[in-house]
Coordinates of C-alpha atoms in Angstrom, one line a residue:
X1 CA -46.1 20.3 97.4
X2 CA -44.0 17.2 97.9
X3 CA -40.3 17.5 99.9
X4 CA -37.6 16.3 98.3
X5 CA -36.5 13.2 100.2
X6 CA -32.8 13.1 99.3
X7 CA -30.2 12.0 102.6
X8 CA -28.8 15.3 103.1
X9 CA -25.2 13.7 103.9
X10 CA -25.1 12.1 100.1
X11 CA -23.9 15.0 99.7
X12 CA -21.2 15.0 101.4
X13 CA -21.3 16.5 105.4
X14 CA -18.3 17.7 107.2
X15 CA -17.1 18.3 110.8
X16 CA -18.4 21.9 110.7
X17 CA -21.8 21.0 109.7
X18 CA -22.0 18.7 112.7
X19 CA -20.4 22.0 115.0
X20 CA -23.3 23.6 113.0
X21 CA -26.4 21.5 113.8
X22 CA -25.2 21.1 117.7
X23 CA -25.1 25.0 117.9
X24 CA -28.6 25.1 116.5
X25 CA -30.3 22.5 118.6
X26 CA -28.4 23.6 121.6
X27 CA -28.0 27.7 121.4
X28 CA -29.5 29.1 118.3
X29 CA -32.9 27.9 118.9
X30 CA -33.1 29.3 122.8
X31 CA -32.3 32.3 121.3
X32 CA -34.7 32.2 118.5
X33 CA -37.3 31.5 121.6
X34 CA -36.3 34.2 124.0
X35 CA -36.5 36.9 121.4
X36 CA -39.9 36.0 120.3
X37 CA -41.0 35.0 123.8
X38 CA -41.9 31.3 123.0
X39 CA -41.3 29.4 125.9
X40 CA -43.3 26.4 125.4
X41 CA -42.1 22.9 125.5
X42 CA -43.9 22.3 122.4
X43 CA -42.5 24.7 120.8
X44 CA -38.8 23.9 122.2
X45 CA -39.6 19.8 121.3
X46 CA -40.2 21.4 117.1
X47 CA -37.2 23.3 116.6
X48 CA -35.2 20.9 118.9
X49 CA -36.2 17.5 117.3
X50 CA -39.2 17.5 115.1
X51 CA -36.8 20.2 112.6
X52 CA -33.7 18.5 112.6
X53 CA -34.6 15.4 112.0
X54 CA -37.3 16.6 109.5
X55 CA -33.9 18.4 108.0
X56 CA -32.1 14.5 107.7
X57 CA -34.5 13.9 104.8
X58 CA -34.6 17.4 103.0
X59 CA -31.4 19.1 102.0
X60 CA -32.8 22.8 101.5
X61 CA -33.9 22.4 105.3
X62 CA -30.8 20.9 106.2
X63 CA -29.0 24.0 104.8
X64 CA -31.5 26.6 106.1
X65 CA -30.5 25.2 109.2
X66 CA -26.9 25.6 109.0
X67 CA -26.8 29.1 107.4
X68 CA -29.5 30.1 110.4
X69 CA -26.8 28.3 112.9
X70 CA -24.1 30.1 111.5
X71 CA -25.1 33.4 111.0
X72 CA -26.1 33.3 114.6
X73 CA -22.7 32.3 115.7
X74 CA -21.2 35.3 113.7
X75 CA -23.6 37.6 115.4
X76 CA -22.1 35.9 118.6
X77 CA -18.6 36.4 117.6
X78 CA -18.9 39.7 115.6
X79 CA -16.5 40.9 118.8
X80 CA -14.5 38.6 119.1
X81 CA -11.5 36.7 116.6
X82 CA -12.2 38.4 113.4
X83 CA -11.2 34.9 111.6
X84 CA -14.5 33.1 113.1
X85 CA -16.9 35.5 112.3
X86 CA -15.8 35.6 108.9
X87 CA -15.3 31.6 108.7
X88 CA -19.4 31.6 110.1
X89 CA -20.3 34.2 108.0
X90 CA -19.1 32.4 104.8
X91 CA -20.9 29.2 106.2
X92 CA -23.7 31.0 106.3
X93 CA -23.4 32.2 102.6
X94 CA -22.5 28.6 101.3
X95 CA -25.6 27.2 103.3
X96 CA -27.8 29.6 102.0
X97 CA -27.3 29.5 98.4
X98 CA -27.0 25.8 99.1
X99 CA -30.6 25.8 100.4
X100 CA -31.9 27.8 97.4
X101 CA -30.2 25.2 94.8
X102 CA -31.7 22.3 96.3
X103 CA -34.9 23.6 96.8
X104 CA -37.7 22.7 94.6
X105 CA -41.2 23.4 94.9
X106 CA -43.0 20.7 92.8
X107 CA -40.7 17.8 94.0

């Protein structure tokens, strides 16, 4: 299987997604860690660095990324200002179905 080496921001990126991919390199993936109990630096250094910048080159990773970041900050703020969980939440929709279109297994 080859990825698809398309610049994700091509597409056009946006101030959210950058709120987006600082949430997941800084918060979603501690918390990704702590709940399965990885706490190796290894580990830390692929979801920090190695996945990101892995995501620059391959828009359905790019987009997995950002659903995953923003469902996990509308779990975060599921208590809080109705408006930003639902604004994550529909993030997190886009991103998904954005993953799925761009996805393609024999690229």
């Amino acid at each position: 299987m080859t990825l698809r080496s398309q610049p994700v921001c091509a597409q056009g990126c946006d101030i959210s997604d950058l709120e987006l991919i600082h949430h997941f390199t800084t918060c979603t993936v501690h918390s990704l860690l702590d709940v399965y109990g990885f706490h190796s630096s290894d580990v830390l250094t692929m979801y920090q660095r190695r996945t990101p910048r892995l995501a620059f080159r391959h828009p359905f990773l790019m987009h997995s990324i950002l659903s995953f970041a923003s469902l996990h900050l509308h779990w975060l703020n599921q208590n809080s200002a109705a408006s930003a969980s639902g604004r994550y939440y529909a993030l997190s929709c886009y991103h998904r179905g954005q993953a799925v279109l761009t996805y393609n297994p024999r690229d």
